[in-house]
PDB file of C-alpha atoms in Angstrom:
ATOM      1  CA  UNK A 139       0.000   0.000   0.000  1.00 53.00           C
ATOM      2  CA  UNK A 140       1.591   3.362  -0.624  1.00 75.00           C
ATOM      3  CA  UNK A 141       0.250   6.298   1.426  1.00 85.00           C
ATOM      4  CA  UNK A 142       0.430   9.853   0.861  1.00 93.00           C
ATOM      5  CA  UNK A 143       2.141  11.723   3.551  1.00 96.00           C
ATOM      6  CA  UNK A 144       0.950  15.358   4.497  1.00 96.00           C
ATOM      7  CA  UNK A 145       4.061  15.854   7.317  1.00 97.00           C
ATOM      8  CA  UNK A 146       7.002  18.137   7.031  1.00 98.00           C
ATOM      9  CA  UNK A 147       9.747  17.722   9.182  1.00 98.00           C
ATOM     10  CA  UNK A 148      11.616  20.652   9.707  1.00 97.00           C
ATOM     11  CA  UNK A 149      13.997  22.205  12.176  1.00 97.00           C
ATOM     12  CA  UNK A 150      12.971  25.375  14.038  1.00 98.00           C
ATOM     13  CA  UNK A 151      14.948  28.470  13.970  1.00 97.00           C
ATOM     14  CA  UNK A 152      15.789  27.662  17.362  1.00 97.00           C
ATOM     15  CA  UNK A 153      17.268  24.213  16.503  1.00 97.00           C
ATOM     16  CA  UNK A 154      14.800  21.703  17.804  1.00 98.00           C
ATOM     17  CA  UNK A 155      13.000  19.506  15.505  1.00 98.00           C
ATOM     18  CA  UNK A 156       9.401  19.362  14.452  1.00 98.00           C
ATOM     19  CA  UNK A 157       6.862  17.861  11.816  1.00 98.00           C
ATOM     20  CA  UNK A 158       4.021  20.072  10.747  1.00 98.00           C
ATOM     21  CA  UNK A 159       0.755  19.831   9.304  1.00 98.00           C
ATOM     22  CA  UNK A 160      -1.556  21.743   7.400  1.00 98.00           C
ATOM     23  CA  UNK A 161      -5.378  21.334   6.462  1.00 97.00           C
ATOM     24  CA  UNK A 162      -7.966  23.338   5.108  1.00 98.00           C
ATOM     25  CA  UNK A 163     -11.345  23.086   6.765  1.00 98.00           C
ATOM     26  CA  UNK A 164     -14.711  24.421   5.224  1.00 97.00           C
ATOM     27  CA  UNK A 165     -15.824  25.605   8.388  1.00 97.00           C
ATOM     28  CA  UNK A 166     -15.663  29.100  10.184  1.00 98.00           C
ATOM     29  CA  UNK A 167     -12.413  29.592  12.746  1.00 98.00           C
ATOM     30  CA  UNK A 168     -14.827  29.351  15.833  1.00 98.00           C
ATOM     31  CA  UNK A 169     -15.932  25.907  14.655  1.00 98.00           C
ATOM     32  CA  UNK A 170     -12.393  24.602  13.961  1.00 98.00           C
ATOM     33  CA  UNK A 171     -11.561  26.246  17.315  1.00 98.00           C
ATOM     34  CA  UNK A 172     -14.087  23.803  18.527  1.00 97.00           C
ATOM     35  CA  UNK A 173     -12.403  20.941  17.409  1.00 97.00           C
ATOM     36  CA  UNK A 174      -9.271  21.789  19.402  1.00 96.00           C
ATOM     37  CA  UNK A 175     -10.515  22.874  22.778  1.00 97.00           C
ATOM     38  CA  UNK A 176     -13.488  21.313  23.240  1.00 96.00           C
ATOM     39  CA  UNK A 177     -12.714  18.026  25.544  1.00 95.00           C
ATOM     40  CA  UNK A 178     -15.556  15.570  23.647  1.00 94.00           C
ATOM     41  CA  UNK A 179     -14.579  16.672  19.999  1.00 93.00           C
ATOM     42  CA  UNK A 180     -10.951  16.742  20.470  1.00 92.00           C
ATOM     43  CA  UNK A 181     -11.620  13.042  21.567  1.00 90.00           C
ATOM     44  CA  UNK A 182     -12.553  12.370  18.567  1.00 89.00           C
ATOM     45  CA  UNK A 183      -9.495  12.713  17.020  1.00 91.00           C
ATOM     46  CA  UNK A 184      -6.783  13.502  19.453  1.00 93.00           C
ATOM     47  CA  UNK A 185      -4.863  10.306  20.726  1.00 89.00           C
ATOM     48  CA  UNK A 186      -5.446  11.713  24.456  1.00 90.00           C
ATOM     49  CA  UNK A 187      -8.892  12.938  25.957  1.00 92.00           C
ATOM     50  CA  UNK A 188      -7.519  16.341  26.761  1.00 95.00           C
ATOM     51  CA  UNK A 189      -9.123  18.547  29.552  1.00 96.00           C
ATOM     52  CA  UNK A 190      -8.056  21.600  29.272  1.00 96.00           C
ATOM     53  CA  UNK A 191      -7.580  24.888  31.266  1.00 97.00           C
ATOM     54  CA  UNK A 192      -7.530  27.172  28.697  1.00 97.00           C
ATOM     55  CA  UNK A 193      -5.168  29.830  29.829  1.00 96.00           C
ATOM     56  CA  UNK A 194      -1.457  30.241  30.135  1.00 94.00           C
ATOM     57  CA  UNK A 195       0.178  27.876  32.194  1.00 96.00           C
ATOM     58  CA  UNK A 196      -3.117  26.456  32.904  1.00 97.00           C
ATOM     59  CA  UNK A 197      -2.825  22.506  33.198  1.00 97.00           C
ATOM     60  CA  UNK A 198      -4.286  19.619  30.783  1.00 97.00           C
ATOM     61  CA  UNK A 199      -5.346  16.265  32.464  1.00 97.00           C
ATOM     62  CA  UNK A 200      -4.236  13.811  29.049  1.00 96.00           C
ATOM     63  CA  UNK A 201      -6.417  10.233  29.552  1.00 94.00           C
ATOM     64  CA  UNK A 202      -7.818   7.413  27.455  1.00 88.00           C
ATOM     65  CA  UNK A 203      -4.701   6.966  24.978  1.00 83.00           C
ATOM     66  CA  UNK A 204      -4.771   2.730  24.993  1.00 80.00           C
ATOM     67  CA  UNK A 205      -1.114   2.990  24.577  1.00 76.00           C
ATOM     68  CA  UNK A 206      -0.089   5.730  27.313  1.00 80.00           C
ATOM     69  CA  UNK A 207      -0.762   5.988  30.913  1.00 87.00           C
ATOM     70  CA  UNK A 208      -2.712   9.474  32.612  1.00 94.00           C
ATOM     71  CA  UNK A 209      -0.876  12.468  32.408  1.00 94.00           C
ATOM     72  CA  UNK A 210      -0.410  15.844  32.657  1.00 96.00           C
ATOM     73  CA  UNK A 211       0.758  19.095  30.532  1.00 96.00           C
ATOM     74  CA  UNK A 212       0.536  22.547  30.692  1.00 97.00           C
ATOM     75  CA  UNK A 213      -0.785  25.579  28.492  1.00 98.00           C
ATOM     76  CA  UNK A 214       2.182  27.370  27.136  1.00 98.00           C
ATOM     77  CA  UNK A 215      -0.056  29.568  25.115  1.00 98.00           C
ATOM     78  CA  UNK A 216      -3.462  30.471  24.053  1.00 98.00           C
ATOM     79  CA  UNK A 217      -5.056  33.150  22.041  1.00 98.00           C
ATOM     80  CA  UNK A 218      -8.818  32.101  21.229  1.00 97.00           C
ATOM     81  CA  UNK A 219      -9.581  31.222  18.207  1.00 98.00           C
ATOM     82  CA  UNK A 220      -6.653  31.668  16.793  1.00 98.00           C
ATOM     83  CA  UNK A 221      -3.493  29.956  18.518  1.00 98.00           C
ATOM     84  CA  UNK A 222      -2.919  27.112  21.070  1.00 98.00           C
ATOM     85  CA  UNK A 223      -0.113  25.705  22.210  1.00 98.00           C
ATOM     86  CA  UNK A 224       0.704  23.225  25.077  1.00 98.00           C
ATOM     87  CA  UNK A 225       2.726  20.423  26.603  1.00 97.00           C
ATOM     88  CA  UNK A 226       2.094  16.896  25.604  1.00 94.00           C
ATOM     89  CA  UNK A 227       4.520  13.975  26.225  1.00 90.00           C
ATOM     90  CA  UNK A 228       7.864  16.227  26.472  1.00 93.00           C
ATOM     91  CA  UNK A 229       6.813  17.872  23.143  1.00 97.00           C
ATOM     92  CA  UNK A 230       5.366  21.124  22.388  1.00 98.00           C
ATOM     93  CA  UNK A 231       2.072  21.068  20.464  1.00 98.00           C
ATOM     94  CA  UNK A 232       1.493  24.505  18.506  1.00 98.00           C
ATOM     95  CA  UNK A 233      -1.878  24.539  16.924  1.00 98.00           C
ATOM     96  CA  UNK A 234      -2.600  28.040  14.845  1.00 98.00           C
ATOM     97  CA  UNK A 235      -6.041  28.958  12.919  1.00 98.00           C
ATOM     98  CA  UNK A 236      -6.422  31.458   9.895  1.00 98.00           C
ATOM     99  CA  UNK A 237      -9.549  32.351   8.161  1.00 97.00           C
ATOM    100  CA  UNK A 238      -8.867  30.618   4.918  1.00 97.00           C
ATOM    101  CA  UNK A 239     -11.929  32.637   2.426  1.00 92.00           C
ATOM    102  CA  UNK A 240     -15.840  32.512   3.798  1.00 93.00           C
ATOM    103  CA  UNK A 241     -16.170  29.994   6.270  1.00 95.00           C
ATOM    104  CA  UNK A 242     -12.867  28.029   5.647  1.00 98.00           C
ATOM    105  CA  UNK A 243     -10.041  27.797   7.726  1.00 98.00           C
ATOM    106  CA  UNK A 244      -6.885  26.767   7.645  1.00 98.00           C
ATOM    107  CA  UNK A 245      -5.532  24.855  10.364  1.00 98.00           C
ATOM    108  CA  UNK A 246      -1.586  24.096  11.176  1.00 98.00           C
ATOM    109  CA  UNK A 247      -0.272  21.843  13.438  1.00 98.00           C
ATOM    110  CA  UNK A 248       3.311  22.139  14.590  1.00 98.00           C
ATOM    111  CA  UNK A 249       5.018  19.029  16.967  1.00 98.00           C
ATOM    112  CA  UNK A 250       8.188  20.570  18.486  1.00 98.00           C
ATOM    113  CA  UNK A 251       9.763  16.988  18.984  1.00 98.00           C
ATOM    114  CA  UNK A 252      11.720  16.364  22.131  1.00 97.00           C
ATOM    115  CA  UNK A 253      13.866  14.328  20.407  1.00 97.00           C
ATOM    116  CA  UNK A 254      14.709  14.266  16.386  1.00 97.00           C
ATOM    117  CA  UNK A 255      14.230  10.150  16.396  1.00 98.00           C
ATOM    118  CA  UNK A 256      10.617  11.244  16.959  1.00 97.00           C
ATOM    119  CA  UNK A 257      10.264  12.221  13.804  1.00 98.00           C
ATOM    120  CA  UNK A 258       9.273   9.450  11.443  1.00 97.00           C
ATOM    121  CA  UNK A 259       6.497   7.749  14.235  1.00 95.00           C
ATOM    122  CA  UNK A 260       5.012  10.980  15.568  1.00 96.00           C
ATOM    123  CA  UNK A 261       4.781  12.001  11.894  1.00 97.00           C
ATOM    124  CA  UNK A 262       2.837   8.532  11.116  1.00 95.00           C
ATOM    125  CA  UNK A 263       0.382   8.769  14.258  1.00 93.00           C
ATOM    126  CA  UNK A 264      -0.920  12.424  13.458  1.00 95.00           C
ATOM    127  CA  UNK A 265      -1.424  11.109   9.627  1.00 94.00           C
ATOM    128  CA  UNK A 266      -3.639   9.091  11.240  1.00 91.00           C
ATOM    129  CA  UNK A 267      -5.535  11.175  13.683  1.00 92.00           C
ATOM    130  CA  UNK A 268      -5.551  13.885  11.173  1.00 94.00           C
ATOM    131  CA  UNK A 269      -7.476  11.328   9.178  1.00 91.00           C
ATOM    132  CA  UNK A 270      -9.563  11.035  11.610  1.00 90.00           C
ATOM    133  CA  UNK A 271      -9.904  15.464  12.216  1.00 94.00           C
ATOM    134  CA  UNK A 272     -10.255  15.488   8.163  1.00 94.00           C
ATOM    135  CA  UNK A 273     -13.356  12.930   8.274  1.00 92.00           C
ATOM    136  CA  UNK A 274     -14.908  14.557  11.565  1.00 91.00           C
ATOM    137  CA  UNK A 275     -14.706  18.137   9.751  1.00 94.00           C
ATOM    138  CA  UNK A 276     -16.274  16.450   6.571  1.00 94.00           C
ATOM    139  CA  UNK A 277     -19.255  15.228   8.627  1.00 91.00           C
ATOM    140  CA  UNK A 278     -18.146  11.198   8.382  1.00 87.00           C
ATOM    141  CA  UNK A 279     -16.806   9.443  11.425  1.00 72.00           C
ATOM    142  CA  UNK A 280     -13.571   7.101  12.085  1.00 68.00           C
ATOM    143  CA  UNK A 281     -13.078   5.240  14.910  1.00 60.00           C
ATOM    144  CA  UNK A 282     -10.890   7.638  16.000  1.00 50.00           C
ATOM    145  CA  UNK A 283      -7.489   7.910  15.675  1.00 52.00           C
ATOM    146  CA  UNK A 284      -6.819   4.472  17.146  1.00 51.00           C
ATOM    147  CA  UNK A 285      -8.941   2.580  14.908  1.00 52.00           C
ATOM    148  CA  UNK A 286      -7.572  -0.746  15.647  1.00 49.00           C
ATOM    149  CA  UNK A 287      -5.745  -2.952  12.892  1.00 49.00           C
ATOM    150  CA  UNK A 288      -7.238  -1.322  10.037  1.00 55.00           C
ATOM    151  CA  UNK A 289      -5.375   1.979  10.273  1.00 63.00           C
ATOM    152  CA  UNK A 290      -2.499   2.542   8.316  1.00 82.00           C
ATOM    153  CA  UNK A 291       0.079   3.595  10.674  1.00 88.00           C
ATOM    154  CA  UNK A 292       3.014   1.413   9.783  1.00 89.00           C
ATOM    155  CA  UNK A 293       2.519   2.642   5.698  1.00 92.00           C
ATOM    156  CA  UNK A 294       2.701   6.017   7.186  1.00 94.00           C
ATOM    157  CA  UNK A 295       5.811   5.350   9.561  1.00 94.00           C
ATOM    158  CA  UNK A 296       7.743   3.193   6.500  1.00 94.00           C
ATOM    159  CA  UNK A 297       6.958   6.568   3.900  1.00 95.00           C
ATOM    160  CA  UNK A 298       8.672   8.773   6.503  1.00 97.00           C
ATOM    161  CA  UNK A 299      11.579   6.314   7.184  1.00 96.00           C
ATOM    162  CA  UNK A 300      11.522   5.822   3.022  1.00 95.00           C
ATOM    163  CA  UNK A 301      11.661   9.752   3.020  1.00 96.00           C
ATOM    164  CA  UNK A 302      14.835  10.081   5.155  1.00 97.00           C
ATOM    165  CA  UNK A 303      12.773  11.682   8.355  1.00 98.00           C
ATOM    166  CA  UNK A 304      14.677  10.495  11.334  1.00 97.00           C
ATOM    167  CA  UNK A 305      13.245   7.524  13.161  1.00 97.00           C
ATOM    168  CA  UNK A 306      13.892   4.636  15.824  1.00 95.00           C
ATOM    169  CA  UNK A 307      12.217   6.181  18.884  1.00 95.00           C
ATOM    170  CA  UNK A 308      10.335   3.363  20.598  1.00 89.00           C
ATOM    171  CA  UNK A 309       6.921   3.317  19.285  1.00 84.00           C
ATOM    172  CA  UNK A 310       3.921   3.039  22.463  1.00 76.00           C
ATOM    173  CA  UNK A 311       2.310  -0.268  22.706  1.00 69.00           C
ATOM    174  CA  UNK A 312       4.682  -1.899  19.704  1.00 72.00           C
ATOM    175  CA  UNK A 313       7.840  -1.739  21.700  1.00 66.00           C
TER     176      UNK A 313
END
């Protein structure tokens, strides 16, 4: 199976590494906004139910991943409904919002890695629960972004290796 990979991994002007995202949504910032903050939609395709206190330095209770145990972040930023960023896992989420035309927004997701052997696997799990964002914003449903045997993580995690993006970080409930 060959998969198309949306990723870019790139290194920061400040040195660290990151892969980034970018989608465009037909639906107004606010909504999108929605999709990122809101603890019951972001569990749709987040691999964490987040919960959220939606100010700087406020905390985030991160539960549910299969594959991680309960844990905590913090805010690091937030400017509603434009910009988010927060502590997940020793990375740095950034999550940033711009009107896009009428009622479309584009939404870009930047993982500041905490190490650059990240790379290739974090790259391959947001493909998926991107997938799973994409269909929720199209009004269609996936399992979520851990949807079992079916989802084509490894394809997506053999493209980046293929593509040179660094790799061999232990991989959560493989290794």
């Amino acid at each position: 199976m060959s998969v198309e990979l949306t990723g870019t991994y790139l290194t920061l002007d400040d040195g660290r590494p990151a892969v980034r995202f970018s989608r465009t949504y037909d639906h107004p910032v606010d909504r999108v906004w929605q999709f990122v903050t809101d603890p019951d939609e972001l569990a749709q395709w987040f691999p964490s139910r987040a919960e959220m206190d939606l100010r700087p330095v406020g905390a985030i209770r991160f539960s549910g991943d299969p594959n991680l145990p309960e844990s905590t972040g913090k805010v690091l930023a937030v400017d509603p409904p434009r910009h988010l960023s927060f502590e997940w896992g020793g990375d740095e989420l950034h999550i940033d919002l711009e009107a896009a035309g009428e009622g479309r927004t584009r939404f870009t997701l930047t993982d500041v890695l905490v190490a650059e052997n990240t790379a290739a696997r974090n790259g391959a799990g947001w493909e998926v629960c991107l997938a799973a964002l994409d269909a929720k914003a199209s009004g269609t449903r996936l399992e979520g972004p851990h949807a079992g045997a079916s989802a084509p993580w490894k394809e997506f995690y053999d493209g980046y290796v293929g593509a040179g993006v660094p790799s061999g970080a232990p991989v959560p409930g493989l290794d």
